[in-house]
Amino acid sequence: MHILGLSAYYHDSAAALVQDGRIVAAAQEERFTRKKHDARFPANAVEFCLSSAGLAPGDIDRVAFYDKPFLKFERLLETYACLAPQGFKSFRMAIPLWLREKLFLRDLLVKELKALDPDIDWSRRLLFSEHHLSHAASAFFPSPFEDAVVLTMDGVGEWATTSVALGHGNRLEVRKEIHFPHSLGLLYSAFTYYTGFKVNSGEYKVMGLAPYGVPRYAGVILERLLDLKADGSFRMDMAYFDYCTGLTMTNDRFHALFGGPPRRPDEPLTQRHMDLAASVQAVTEEAVLRLTRALRDEYGMANLCLAGGVALNCVANGRVLRDGRFENIWIQPAAGDAGGALGAALGAYHLQQDGARAVVAGDAMQGAYLGPEYSQDEIELRLKRAGARFVVLGDDDLIAQAATDLAAGKVMGWFQGRMEFGPRALGNRSIIGDPRSPAMQKTLNLKIKYRESFRPFAPAVRREDVADWFDIDCDSPYMLLVADVAERHRHAMTPEQNALFGIDKLNVPRSSIPAVTHVDYSARIQTVHRGTNPRFHDLLTRLKCDNGCPVLVNTSFNVRGEPIVCVPEDAFRCFMGTEMDVLAVGNCYLVKGEQDQALKQNYEDRFDLD
C-alpha cells in the first residue's frame, strides 16, 4: 500500500511517501520553490516523492492530510466569540480567508490532486488526521521502540498545544492534552517576537542567544505569565498576550512588565534581550523537565519520543537526557509541521489500515536522508550548464583533497547523496569547516551565512568518538541534543574573560574546538554513523588520521533567509554568492579562484531576514 502524506497551507508544507509502512521519501516544498517556509500545496515535493519511487498518481492508495481544518476553524470561532468585541480587526482579516479557502480544504486538496491525474476520484482516497496525532505518529512509528510515551509540544494544532500519547506496536492513543491558548510554544514565540526575531522561524535564535544572558526574568515569567504545576501542566495569564485576537504576540501590559516595547529587528541586542532569552529558555526547560518526570512516574515506561516544534529545542532535550528518568529518548528530526506530513502517512497506514509495524534498530528514518539525489553524470551535466569549472576526483582522492583543504582553514560546501528531511543539514547539504580554527565561527556567520554574529555552530563527530570530545555517549544523529564539550578539551576562563559583556564573549576561545563551543561550553551534537552516511564518516575518519580531530563544523548549506540547497545548481549559486573557498558536489571538486568571475553573485542582501 502506498500512502502520500501532506502538510500545507500554514507554514513549512511538505510531502512524504510511505510504502507498506516503510518511509520511501520526504521533502519540504521550500527546497524546490526556494521560498523559505513555503506554505503552498507541496506540488514539487509530491512530484519528487512519486518519481523517486517510480510511481504514477494512480498507484497512490491513500492521501493523508496532517490536520483537521474544521476543528481549527471551531477553535478560531470560539476564541473570537469568547473575547468579543476584542479582536474584531483580526477576525475581519482571518475569516474571509477561511471562508474562501481553508474551511473547504477538502475541495482545495482535491483540486490540487486533480492536477496529478484528473481522472482519479481523489475525494475517496483523502484522509485527515488530527494535528497532534500526526506529530505523535511521526515520532513513535519510526522510533526504535516497541513501547513508548510520546510527548508533543508546539504552538497549537486544532486545539491541543501539548499532548501525551502511548504507543505500543502499531497502536498509538492520545491520552491527554493541554489546549489553546495555553501553550509553551506560543510562550516561547512571544519572547521571540519581543526580542525582535520572526515568529515561527526565529525561535532557535532565542535559544542560541540564551547562554549570553542570565535568567533574571524567569521568576517574573513564572509568577505573572505561566502558572506551572509540579506535573508540568500549566496555564497562562492571557492578560499579557495578544495572539488570541490581535495581530501581535504581546501587548502593552507585557511590555510594561519587561521594561519597554519589543526590539525592532534593526536595533542592537543588549544584555536585557540576552537575559530575556535566557529566562524564557530556563522556564521552558523547567516545564519540559516537570512534564517528562511526571510522565515517567505516571506510566512507568522506559522510552520517550518527542515531536512538535518545541522538540527542536535541543537544549531542553539535552536536559531531559541528562535527567535520566527515561532510559531511552528518540526525537523526530522533522519535529515541526513538515514532519506532520510523514506522521499523517504513517498514522494512516498503521492506525487506519491496521498495517503491521517493523521496529528498526537505530530508527526507521534512514538518517533523515529522504530527499532528492543526483547521479554523478547528472551532477556534471548540471554544473556544466551553470558554467562551473571543476575536476572529477575518485572517492579516495576526494576525501583526501577535502581533508587537506579543511585542515588549511578553508570553508567548504559539501553536497552529497540524498537531501535531508527536516530543518537540519546532516552532512549531505552542509557547509563544513575546521572546528579548531578560532576564526571559523565568525567567518561562517559574517562572510558565508550573512547572519547574526552570536549564532553558534554544531559539531559533526563520528559516533565512535563522541564521548572523547563531549559529555555524552549516545546516538545524536539529528543534531537534537546539546551536551558540554569534554572537560579535557576546555580552556579555563580568566576573571577578566568571565567579566566580558554579551557578544564580546564570542572572541574568547573556550576549547580546542572553539568554532563549535558555545559561550557556556555547550555544543549541539550530530553523531555521524557509517551505516547512514559512509562518505561523511570517511571524511571524519581521514581528519582523525591526519590531525587527530574527528570533528567538523557542520552548518546548513544556505545563507540567512534562504532554504537549504536542493539541486547542484543551488549549491553552485550559493558557492558563487558567498566567500566559500571550495565546493564538493558528488565527485566534482570546485575551487573558487578557478571559476568564471562573471558568475559571482551578491548573496548578502538577496534574501529577507529569517
Coordinates of C-alpha atoms in Angstrom, one line a residue:
M1 CA 0.0 0.0 0.0
H2 CA 1.3 3.5 -1.0
I3 CA 0.3 6.4 1.2
L4 CA 1.1 10.0 0.5
G5 CA 1.3 12.4 3.5
L6 CA 0.8 16.1 3.1
S7 CA 1.2 19.2 5.2
A8 CA 0.3 22.6 3.7
Y9 CA -1.4 26.0 3.9
Y10 CA 0.1 27.2 7.3
H11 CA 3.9 27.0 7.1
D12 CA 6.6 24.5 6.1
S13 CA 4.5 22.5 3.7
A14 CA 5.9 19.0 2.8
A15 CA 5.1 15.7 1.3
A16 CA 6.1 12.2 2.4
L17 CA 5.6 8.7 0.9
V18 CA 5.1 5.6 2.9
Q19 CA 5.1 2.1 1.2
D20 CA 3.7 -0.7 3.3
G21 CA 4.8 1.2 6.4
R22 CA 8.4 1.9 5.1
I23 CA 9.4 5.5 4.6
V24 CA 10.4 5.9 1.0
A25 CA 10.8 9.7 0.5
A26 CA 10.0 13.0 2.2
A27 CA 10.8 16.7 1.4
Q28 CA 9.7 20.2 2.1
E29 CA 8.3 22.4 -0.6
E30 CA 10.6 25.3 0.2
R31 CA 13.6 23.4 -1.1
F32 CA 12.1 23.3 -4.6
T33 CA 10.5 26.7 -4.8
R34 CA 13.4 28.5 -3.0
K35 CA 10.7 30.3 -0.8
K36 CA 11.6 30.0 2.9
H37 CA 8.8 28.3 4.9
D38 CA 6.7 27.9 1.7
A39 CA 3.1 27.1 2.8
R40 CA 1.6 26.4 -0.6
F41 CA 0.4 23.0 -1.7
P42 CA 3.6 20.9 -2.0
A43 CA 3.3 20.1 -5.7
N44 CA 7.0 19.8 -6.3
A45 CA 7.6 17.7 -3.2
V46 CA 4.7 15.4 -4.2
E47 CA 6.2 15.1 -7.7
F48 CA 9.6 14.2 -6.2
C49 CA 8.1 11.5 -3.9
L50 CA 6.3 9.8 -6.7
S51 CA 9.2 9.9 -9.1
S52 CA 11.7 8.7 -6.5
A53 CA 9.6 5.6 -6.1
G54 CA 8.7 5.2 -9.8
L55 CA 5.0 5.6 -9.1
A56 CA 2.2 7.1 -11.1
P57 CA -0.5 9.1 -9.3
G58 CA -2.9 6.1 -9.7
D59 CA -0.6 4.0 -7.6
I60 CA -1.4 6.1 -4.5
D61 CA -3.9 4.3 -2.4
R62 CA -4.5 7.0 0.2
V63 CA -3.6 10.7 0.7
A64 CA -3.4 11.7 4.3
F65 CA -3.5 15.4 5.4
Y66 CA -1.9 16.3 8.7
D67 CA -4.7 18.1 10.5
K68 CA -8.4 18.7 10.6
P69 CA -9.4 22.2 9.4
F70 CA -12.9 22.1 10.7
L71 CA -11.6 21.7 14.3
K72 CA -9.2 24.5 13.8
F73 CA -12.0 26.7 12.5
E74 CA -14.1 25.8 15.5
R75 CA -11.2 27.0 17.8
L76 CA -11.0 30.3 15.9
L77 CA -14.7 30.9 16.2
E78 CA -14.9 30.0 19.9
T79 CA -11.9 32.2 20.7
Y80 CA -13.3 35.2 18.9
A81 CA -16.8 34.7 20.4
C82 CA -15.5 34.4 23.9
L83 CA -13.3 37.5 23.7
A84 CA -15.6 39.7 21.5
P85 CA -15.6 42.6 20.8
Q86 CA -11.8 42.4 21.2
G87 CA -10.0 41.0 18.2
F88 CA -12.6 42.2 15.6
K89 CA -9.8 43.5 13.3
S90 CA -8.0 40.1 13.5
F91 CA -11.4 38.4 13.0
R92 CA -12.1 40.5 9.9
M93 CA -8.8 39.6 8.4
A94 CA -8.9 35.8 9.2
I95 CA -12.4 34.8 8.4
P96 CA -12.6 35.7 4.7
L97 CA -9.5 33.6 4.1
W98 CA -11.1 30.7 5.9
L99 CA -14.4 31.1 4.1
R100 CA -12.6 31.4 0.8
E101 CA -10.1 28.5 1.2
K102 CA -9.3 26.8 4.4
L103 CA -12.8 25.9 5.5
F104 CA -13.2 24.0 2.2
L105 CA -9.8 22.4 2.4
R106 CA -11.0 19.1 1.1
D107 CA -12.2 20.7 -2.1
L108 CA -8.9 22.6 -2.4
L109 CA -6.8 19.5 -1.9
V110 CA -8.9 17.5 -4.4
K111 CA -8.4 20.3 -6.9
E112 CA -4.6 20.3 -6.4
L113 CA -4.5 16.5 -6.6
K114 CA -6.5 16.6 -9.8
A115 CA -3.5 18.3 -11.4
L116 CA -1.7 15.0 -10.9
D117 CA -4.4 12.9 -12.6
P118 CA -7.8 14.4 -13.4
D119 CA -9.4 11.0 -13.8
I120 CA -8.9 9.8 -10.2
D121 CA -11.6 10.4 -7.7
W122 CA -9.2 11.8 -5.1
S123 CA -12.0 12.5 -2.6
R124 CA -12.4 8.8 -2.0
R125 CA -8.7 8.4 -1.2
L126 CA -8.3 11.5 1.0
L127 CA -8.0 11.1 4.8
F128 CA -7.5 13.7 7.6
S129 CA -5.5 13.3 10.8
E130 CA -5.6 15.5 13.9
H131 CA -2.5 17.7 14.1
H132 CA -1.0 16.3 17.3
L133 CA -1.8 12.7 16.3
S134 CA 0.2 13.4 13.2
H135 CA 3.1 14.7 15.3
A136 CA 2.9 11.8 17.7
A137 CA 2.8 9.2 14.8
S138 CA 5.9 10.9 13.2
A139 CA 7.8 10.4 16.5
F140 CA 6.6 6.9 17.6
F141 CA 6.3 4.8 14.4
P142 CA 9.9 5.5 13.1
S143 CA 11.4 5.2 16.6
P144 CA 13.3 2.1 17.7
F145 CA 10.9 1.4 20.5
E146 CA 8.1 -1.2 20.7
D147 CA 6.5 0.8 23.5
A148 CA 6.9 4.5 24.4
V149 CA 5.4 7.6 25.9
V150 CA 5.0 10.2 23.2
L151 CA 5.1 13.9 24.2
T152 CA 4.1 16.5 21.6
M153 CA 4.6 20.2 22.3
D154 CA 4.1 23.0 19.8
G155 CA 2.3 26.3 19.3
V156 CA -1.1 24.9 18.5
G157 CA -2.7 22.4 16.3
E158 CA -6.5 22.3 16.2
W159 CA -7.0 22.8 20.0
A160 CA -4.0 20.9 21.5
T161 CA -0.8 22.6 22.3
T162 CA 0.7 19.8 24.5
S163 CA -0.4 16.2 24.3
V164 CA 0.6 12.8 25.6
A165 CA 0.1 9.6 23.7
L166 CA 1.1 6.0 24.4
G167 CA 2.5 3.8 21.7
H168 CA 2.6 0.1 21.5
G169 CA 3.4 -1.9 18.4
N170 CA 1.3 -0.4 15.6
R171 CA -1.1 1.3 18.0
L172 CA -1.0 4.9 19.2
E173 CA -3.5 6.5 21.6
V174 CA -3.6 10.1 22.7
R175 CA -4.3 10.1 26.5
K176 CA -4.4 13.8 27.5
E177 CA -4.0 17.3 26.2
I178 CA -3.5 20.9 27.2
H179 CA -5.5 23.3 25.0
F180 CA -5.1 26.7 23.4
P181 CA -4.5 29.4 24.4
H182 CA -2.1 27.9 27.0
S183 CA 1.0 26.9 25.0
L184 CA 4.7 26.5 25.7
G185 CA 5.4 27.0 22.1
L186 CA 3.4 30.3 21.9
L187 CA 5.1 31.5 25.2
Y188 CA 8.5 31.0 23.5
S189 CA 7.2 32.6 20.3
A190 CA 6.0 35.6 22.3
F191 CA 9.6 36.2 23.6
T192 CA 10.9 35.5 20.1
Y193 CA 8.7 38.4 18.9
Y194 CA 9.5 40.6 21.8
T195 CA 13.3 40.2 21.4
G196 CA 13.0 41.2 17.7
F197 CA 13.0 38.0 15.8
K198 CA 10.5 36.4 13.4
V199 CA 7.9 34.1 14.9
N200 CA 7.9 30.5 13.5
S201 CA 11.5 30.9 12.3
G202 CA 13.5 32.8 14.9
E203 CA 12.9 30.7 18.0
Y204 CA 16.2 28.9 17.5
K205 CA 17.9 32.3 17.6
V206 CA 16.5 32.9 21.1
M207 CA 17.8 29.5 22.1
G208 CA 21.3 30.4 20.7
L209 CA 21.2 33.9 22.4
A210 CA 20.2 32.5 25.9
P211 CA 23.7 31.4 27.0
Y212 CA 24.9 35.1 26.7
G213 CA 22.3 36.1 29.3
V214 CA 21.3 35.5 32.9
P215 CA 17.7 34.2 33.6
R216 CA 16.9 37.1 35.8
Y217 CA 13.3 37.3 34.5
A218 CA 12.5 33.6 35.0
G219 CA 10.8 34.3 38.3
V220 CA 8.6 37.0 36.8
I221 CA 7.5 34.7 34.0
L222 CA 6.6 32.0 36.5
E223 CA 4.8 34.5 38.8
R224 CA 2.9 36.5 36.2
L225 CA 2.7 34.7 32.9
L226 CA 2.8 31.0 33.5
D227 CA 1.2 29.0 36.3
L228 CA 3.4 25.9 36.1
K229 CA 2.3 22.9 38.2
A230 CA 4.5 20.2 39.7
D231 CA 3.4 17.7 37.0
G232 CA 4.3 20.1 34.2
S233 CA 0.7 21.1 33.4
F234 CA 0.3 24.9 33.1
R235 CA -2.0 27.8 32.4
M236 CA -1.0 31.2 31.1
D237 CA -2.4 34.6 32.1
M238 CA -3.7 35.9 28.7
A239 CA -3.9 39.5 30.0
Y240 CA -0.3 39.8 28.9
F241 CA -0.7 38.3 25.4
D242 CA -2.3 39.5 22.2
Y243 CA -2.1 36.3 20.0
C244 CA -5.7 35.1 20.6
T245 CA -7.4 38.1 19.0
G246 CA -4.7 40.6 18.0
L247 CA -2.1 40.9 15.3
T248 CA 1.0 40.7 17.5
M249 CA 2.1 38.2 20.1
T250 CA 2.4 40.6 23.1
N251 CA 0.6 43.7 24.4
D252 CA 1.3 46.8 26.3
R253 CA 0.9 45.1 29.7
F254 CA 3.6 42.6 28.7
H255 CA 5.9 45.4 27.5
A256 CA 5.4 47.3 30.8
L257 CA 6.2 44.1 32.8
F258 CA 9.6 43.6 31.0
G259 CA 10.6 47.3 30.7
G260 CA 9.8 48.6 27.2
P261 CA 8.5 47.9 23.7
P262 CA 9.6 45.0 21.5
R263 CA 13.0 45.3 19.9
R264 CA 12.9 46.2 16.3
P265 CA 14.9 43.8 14.1
D266 CA 17.4 46.5 13.1
E267 CA 18.1 47.5 16.8
P268 CA 21.2 46.2 18.5
L269 CA 20.9 43.4 21.0
T270 CA 21.5 44.4 24.6
Q271 CA 22.2 42.5 27.8
R272 CA 18.5 42.8 28.6
H273 CA 17.5 40.9 25.4
M274 CA 20.0 38.2 26.3
D275 CA 18.6 38.0 29.8
L276 CA 15.1 37.7 28.4
A277 CA 16.2 34.9 26.1
A278 CA 17.9 33.1 29.0
S279 CA 14.8 33.5 31.1
V280 CA 12.3 32.0 28.7
Q281 CA 14.7 29.2 27.9
A282 CA 15.1 28.4 31.6
V283 CA 11.4 28.3 32.1
T284 CA 10.8 26.1 29.0
E285 CA 13.4 23.7 30.2
E286 CA 11.8 23.5 33.7
A287 CA 8.4 22.9 32.2
V288 CA 9.6 20.2 29.9
L289 CA 11.5 18.5 32.8
R290 CA 8.4 18.6 35.0
L291 CA 6.3 17.1 32.2
T292 CA 8.8 14.2 31.4
R293 CA 9.3 13.4 35.1
A294 CA 5.6 13.2 35.7
L295 CA 5.1 11.0 32.6
R296 CA 7.7 8.6 33.8
D297 CA 6.1 8.4 37.2
E298 CA 2.6 8.0 35.8
Y299 CA 3.2 5.4 33.1
G300 CA 6.4 3.7 34.2
M301 CA 7.6 3.3 30.7
A302 CA 11.3 3.4 29.8
N303 CA 11.1 5.0 26.4
L304 CA 10.2 8.6 25.4
C305 CA 9.5 10.0 22.0
L306 CA 9.3 13.8 21.3
A307 CA 7.7 15.8 18.5
G308 CA 6.3 19.2 17.7
G309 CA 8.2 22.5 17.3
V310 CA 9.2 22.6 21.0
A311 CA 11.1 19.3 20.4
L312 CA 13.5 21.2 18.3
N313 CA 14.7 22.9 21.4
C314 CA 17.8 20.8 21.7
V315 CA 19.0 22.4 24.9
A316 CA 15.8 21.3 26.7
N317 CA 16.2 17.9 25.1
G318 CA 19.7 17.6 26.5
R319 CA 18.3 18.4 29.9
V320 CA 15.8 15.6 29.7
L321 CA 18.5 13.2 28.6
R322 CA 20.8 14.1 31.5
D323 CA 17.9 14.0 33.9
G324 CA 17.9 10.2 33.3
R325 CA 14.3 9.5 34.1
F326 CA 13.8 7.8 30.8
E327 CA 16.3 5.2 29.7
N328 CA 15.9 6.0 26.0
I329 CA 14.8 9.1 24.1
W330 CA 14.1 9.5 20.4
I331 CA 13.2 12.8 18.7
Q332 CA 11.7 13.1 15.2
P333 CA 14.2 15.1 13.2
A334 CA 11.4 16.9 11.3
A335 CA 9.7 17.7 14.5
G336 CA 7.8 20.7 13.2
D337 CA 4.9 20.9 10.8
A338 CA 6.8 19.5 7.9
G339 CA 7.1 16.2 9.8
G340 CA 3.3 16.2 10.2
A341 CA 3.1 15.0 6.5
L342 CA 5.2 12.0 7.5
G343 CA 3.1 11.4 10.6
A344 CA -0.1 11.6 8.7
A345 CA 1.0 9.0 6.3
L346 CA 2.3 6.6 9.0
G347 CA -0.8 7.1 11.0
A348 CA -3.0 6.3 8.1
Y349 CA -1.1 3.1 7.4
H350 CA -0.8 1.8 11.0
L351 CA -3.9 3.2 12.7
Q352 CA -6.5 3.4 9.9
Q353 CA -5.3 0.5 7.8
D354 CA -4.0 -1.6 10.7
G355 CA -0.7 -2.1 8.9
A356 CA 2.0 -4.1 10.6
R357 CA 4.9 -2.2 12.1
A358 CA 8.5 -3.4 12.0
V359 CA 10.8 -1.8 14.7
V360 CA 14.1 -0.9 13.1
A361 CA 17.4 -0.8 15.1
G362 CA 18.5 2.8 15.3
D363 CA 15.4 4.1 13.8
A364 CA 13.4 3.9 10.5
M365 CA 14.3 7.4 9.3
Q366 CA 17.4 6.3 7.4
G367 CA 19.4 9.2 8.8
A368 CA 16.7 11.6 7.6
Y369 CA 18.3 11.3 4.1
L370 CA 14.9 11.1 2.3
G371 CA 15.1 13.8 -0.3
P372 CA 16.4 14.1 -3.9
E373 CA 19.8 12.8 -5.0
Y374 CA 21.7 13.0 -8.3
S375 CA 23.9 10.7 -10.2
Q376 CA 27.4 11.7 -11.0
D377 CA 26.6 12.1 -14.7
E378 CA 23.7 14.3 -13.9
I379 CA 25.7 16.4 -11.5
E380 CA 28.4 17.0 -14.1
L381 CA 25.8 18.0 -16.7
R382 CA 24.0 20.4 -14.4
L383 CA 27.2 22.0 -13.2
K384 CA 28.5 22.5 -16.8
R385 CA 25.2 24.1 -17.8
A386 CA 25.6 26.5 -14.8
G387 CA 29.1 27.5 -16.0
A388 CA 31.0 25.8 -13.2
R389 CA 34.6 24.7 -13.7
F390 CA 35.6 21.5 -11.8
V391 CA 37.7 18.4 -11.8
V392 CA 36.3 14.9 -11.1
L393 CA 38.1 13.0 -8.4
G394 CA 37.9 9.4 -7.3
D395 CA 36.4 8.6 -4.0
D396 CA 39.7 8.4 -2.1
D397 CA 41.1 11.4 -3.8
L398 CA 38.0 13.4 -3.0
I399 CA 38.3 12.6 0.7
A400 CA 42.0 13.3 0.8
Q401 CA 41.7 16.7 -1.0
A402 CA 38.7 17.8 1.2
A403 CA 40.6 16.9 4.3
T404 CA 43.7 18.8 3.2
D405 CA 41.7 21.9 2.3
L406 CA 39.7 21.8 5.6
A407 CA 42.9 21.5 7.6
A408 CA 44.2 24.5 5.8
G409 CA 41.2 26.5 7.2
K410 CA 39.2 26.6 4.0
V411 CA 35.4 26.8 4.1
M412 CA 33.8 24.0 2.0
G413 CA 30.3 23.4 0.5
W414 CA 29.5 19.7 0.8
F415 CA 26.7 18.4 -1.4
Q416 CA 26.3 14.6 -1.4
G417 CA 23.7 11.9 -1.7
R418 CA 20.1 12.4 -0.7
M419 CA 18.9 15.7 0.8
E420 CA 17.9 15.7 4.5
F421 CA 14.3 16.0 5.6
G422 CA 13.8 18.5 8.4
P423 CA 15.5 21.8 9.4
R424 CA 19.0 20.4 9.9
A425 CA 21.7 19.7 7.4
L426 CA 23.3 16.5 8.4
G427 CA 26.3 16.1 6.1
N428 CA 24.6 16.0 2.6
R429 CA 23.6 19.6 2.2
S430 CA 26.2 21.2 4.5
I431 CA 28.8 23.9 4.8
I432 CA 31.8 22.5 6.7
G433 CA 34.9 23.8 8.3
D434 CA 37.7 23.1 10.8
P435 CA 36.4 23.4 14.4
R436 CA 39.9 24.1 15.7
S437 CA 40.1 27.4 14.0
P438 CA 39.4 30.4 16.3
A439 CA 38.2 32.5 13.4
M440 CA 35.9 29.9 11.8
Q441 CA 32.8 30.8 13.8
K442 CA 32.9 34.5 12.9
T443 CA 33.9 33.8 9.3
L444 CA 31.0 31.5 8.8
N445 CA 28.5 33.8 10.4
L446 CA 29.6 37.1 8.8
K447 CA 31.1 36.1 5.4
I448 CA 29.3 32.9 4.5
K449 CA 25.9 32.8 6.2
Y450 CA 25.5 36.6 6.4
R451 CA 23.7 36.3 9.8
E452 CA 24.0 37.5 13.4
S453 CA 27.4 37.0 14.9
F454 CA 26.2 35.4 18.1
R455 CA 24.8 32.3 16.4
P456 CA 26.6 29.0 17.4
F457 CA 27.6 26.2 15.1
A458 CA 27.1 22.5 15.5
P459 CA 29.9 19.8 15.6
A460 CA 29.6 16.7 13.5
V461 CA 31.6 13.9 15.1
R462 CA 32.0 10.2 14.4
R463 CA 29.6 8.2 16.7
E464 CA 32.5 6.1 18.0
D465 CA 34.4 9.3 19.0
V466 CA 31.7 11.4 20.6
A467 CA 32.4 10.5 24.2
D468 CA 36.1 11.5 23.7
W469 CA 35.1 15.1 22.8
F470 CA 31.7 15.7 24.5
D471 CA 29.9 14.8 27.8
I472 CA 27.6 12.4 26.0
D473 CA 27.8 8.8 24.9
C474 CA 24.6 8.0 22.9
D475 CA 23.4 8.4 19.4
S476 CA 22.5 12.0 18.4
P477 CA 22.3 11.7 14.6
Y478 CA 19.8 14.5 14.1
M479 CA 21.5 17.4 15.9
L480 CA 18.8 17.5 18.5
L481 CA 20.7 17.0 21.8
V482 CA 23.0 19.6 23.4
A483 CA 25.9 18.5 25.7
D484 CA 29.0 20.1 27.0
V485 CA 32.5 19.8 25.5
A486 CA 34.5 17.3 27.5
E487 CA 36.5 18.9 30.3
R488 CA 39.9 17.9 28.9
H489 CA 39.2 19.9 25.7
R490 CA 38.1 23.1 27.5
H491 CA 40.1 26.2 28.2
A492 CA 39.7 27.8 31.6
M493 CA 38.5 31.4 31.6
T494 CA 40.3 34.2 33.4
P495 CA 38.3 36.5 35.7
E496 CA 38.7 39.2 33.0
Q497 CA 37.3 37.0 30.3
N498 CA 34.4 35.9 32.5
A499 CA 33.5 39.5 33.1
L500 CA 33.1 40.3 29.3
F501 CA 29.8 41.6 28.2
G502 CA 27.4 39.6 26.0
I503 CA 28.7 39.2 22.4
D504 CA 32.3 40.1 23.5
K505 CA 32.4 36.6 25.0
L506 CA 32.5 35.3 21.4
N507 CA 36.1 36.3 20.8
V508 CA 37.4 34.1 23.6
P509 CA 38.3 30.5 22.5
R510 CA 36.8 28.2 25.1
S511 CA 38.2 24.9 24.0
S512 CA 40.4 23.1 21.5
I513 CA 37.4 23.2 19.1
P514 CA 36.3 26.8 19.6
A515 CA 34.2 27.1 16.4
V516 CA 31.7 24.6 17.9
T517 CA 31.9 25.5 21.5
H518 CA 29.2 28.0 22.7
V519 CA 29.9 30.5 25.5
D520 CA 28.6 28.1 28.1
Y521 CA 30.8 25.3 26.8
S522 CA 27.8 23.6 25.2
A523 CA 27.5 22.1 21.7
R524 CA 24.6 20.9 19.6
I525 CA 25.9 17.5 18.5
Q526 CA 25.5 15.4 15.4
T527 CA 26.9 11.9 15.6
V528 CA 27.8 10.6 12.2
H529 CA 27.2 6.9 11.5
R530 CA 28.9 4.8 8.8
G531 CA 25.7 2.9 8.2
T532 CA 23.7 6.0 7.2
N533 CA 26.4 8.4 5.8
P534 CA 29.6 6.5 4.8
R535 CA 31.1 9.3 2.8
F536 CA 30.8 11.9 5.6
H537 CA 32.1 9.3 8.0
D538 CA 35.1 8.6 5.8
L539 CA 35.9 12.3 5.7
L540 CA 35.8 12.5 9.5
T541 CA 38.0 9.3 9.7
R542 CA 40.5 10.9 7.4
L543 CA 40.6 14.0 9.5
K544 CA 41.2 11.9 12.6
C545 CA 44.1 10.1 10.9
D546 CA 45.6 13.4 9.7
N547 CA 45.3 15.6 12.7
G548 CA 43.6 13.6 15.5
C549 CA 40.3 15.6 15.4
P550 CA 37.3 13.6 14.0
V551 CA 35.1 16.7 14.3
L552 CA 33.8 19.2 11.8
V553 CA 31.8 22.4 11.9
N554 CA 28.5 21.5 10.2
T555 CA 26.0 24.1 9.2
S556 CA 23.3 24.1 6.6
F557 CA 24.2 24.9 3.0
N558 CA 22.4 28.2 2.6
V559 CA 22.6 31.8 3.6
R560 CA 20.3 33.7 6.0
G561 CA 16.7 33.6 4.8
E562 CA 17.4 31.0 2.0
P563 CA 16.1 27.5 2.1
I564 CA 18.8 24.8 2.2
V565 CA 20.1 24.0 -1.3
C566 CA 18.4 21.2 -3.1
V567 CA 19.9 20.8 -6.6
P568 CA 23.5 21.1 -7.8
E569 CA 22.8 24.5 -9.4
D570 CA 21.6 25.8 -6.0
A571 CA 24.9 24.7 -4.5
F572 CA 26.9 26.4 -7.2
R573 CA 25.0 29.7 -7.0
C574 CA 25.4 29.8 -3.2
F575 CA 29.1 29.0 -3.6
M576 CA 29.5 31.9 -6.0
G577 CA 27.4 34.2 -3.9
T578 CA 29.4 33.8 -0.7
E579 CA 33.1 33.6 0.4
M580 CA 33.2 29.8 0.5
D581 CA 36.6 28.6 -0.8
V582 CA 35.9 25.1 -2.2
L583 CA 32.8 23.0 -3.2
A584 CA 32.4 19.3 -3.5
V585 CA 29.3 18.1 -5.4
G586 CA 29.3 14.4 -5.7
N587 CA 32.8 13.7 -7.0
C588 CA 33.1 17.1 -8.7
Y589 CA 35.6 19.4 -6.9
L590 CA 35.4 23.2 -7.4
V591 CA 37.9 25.9 -6.3
K592 CA 36.6 29.4 -6.1
G593 CA 39.6 31.1 -7.7
E594 CA 39.2 28.9 -10.8
Q595 CA 35.6 30.0 -11.5
D596 CA 34.4 32.5 -14.1
Q597 CA 34.3 35.7 -12.0
A598 CA 31.4 37.0 -14.2
L599 CA 29.2 34.4 -12.4
K600 CA 29.8 35.8 -9.0
Q601 CA 26.6 36.9 -7.2
N602 CA 25.9 39.0 -4.1
Y603 CA 24.0 36.8 -1.7
E604 CA 24.4 39.1 1.3
D605 CA 21.2 41.1 0.6
R606 CA 19.4 38.6 -1.7
F607 CA 17.1 37.1 0.9
D608 CA 14.9 38.5 3.6
L609 CA 15.8 38.3 7.3
D610 CA 14.6 35.0 8.7

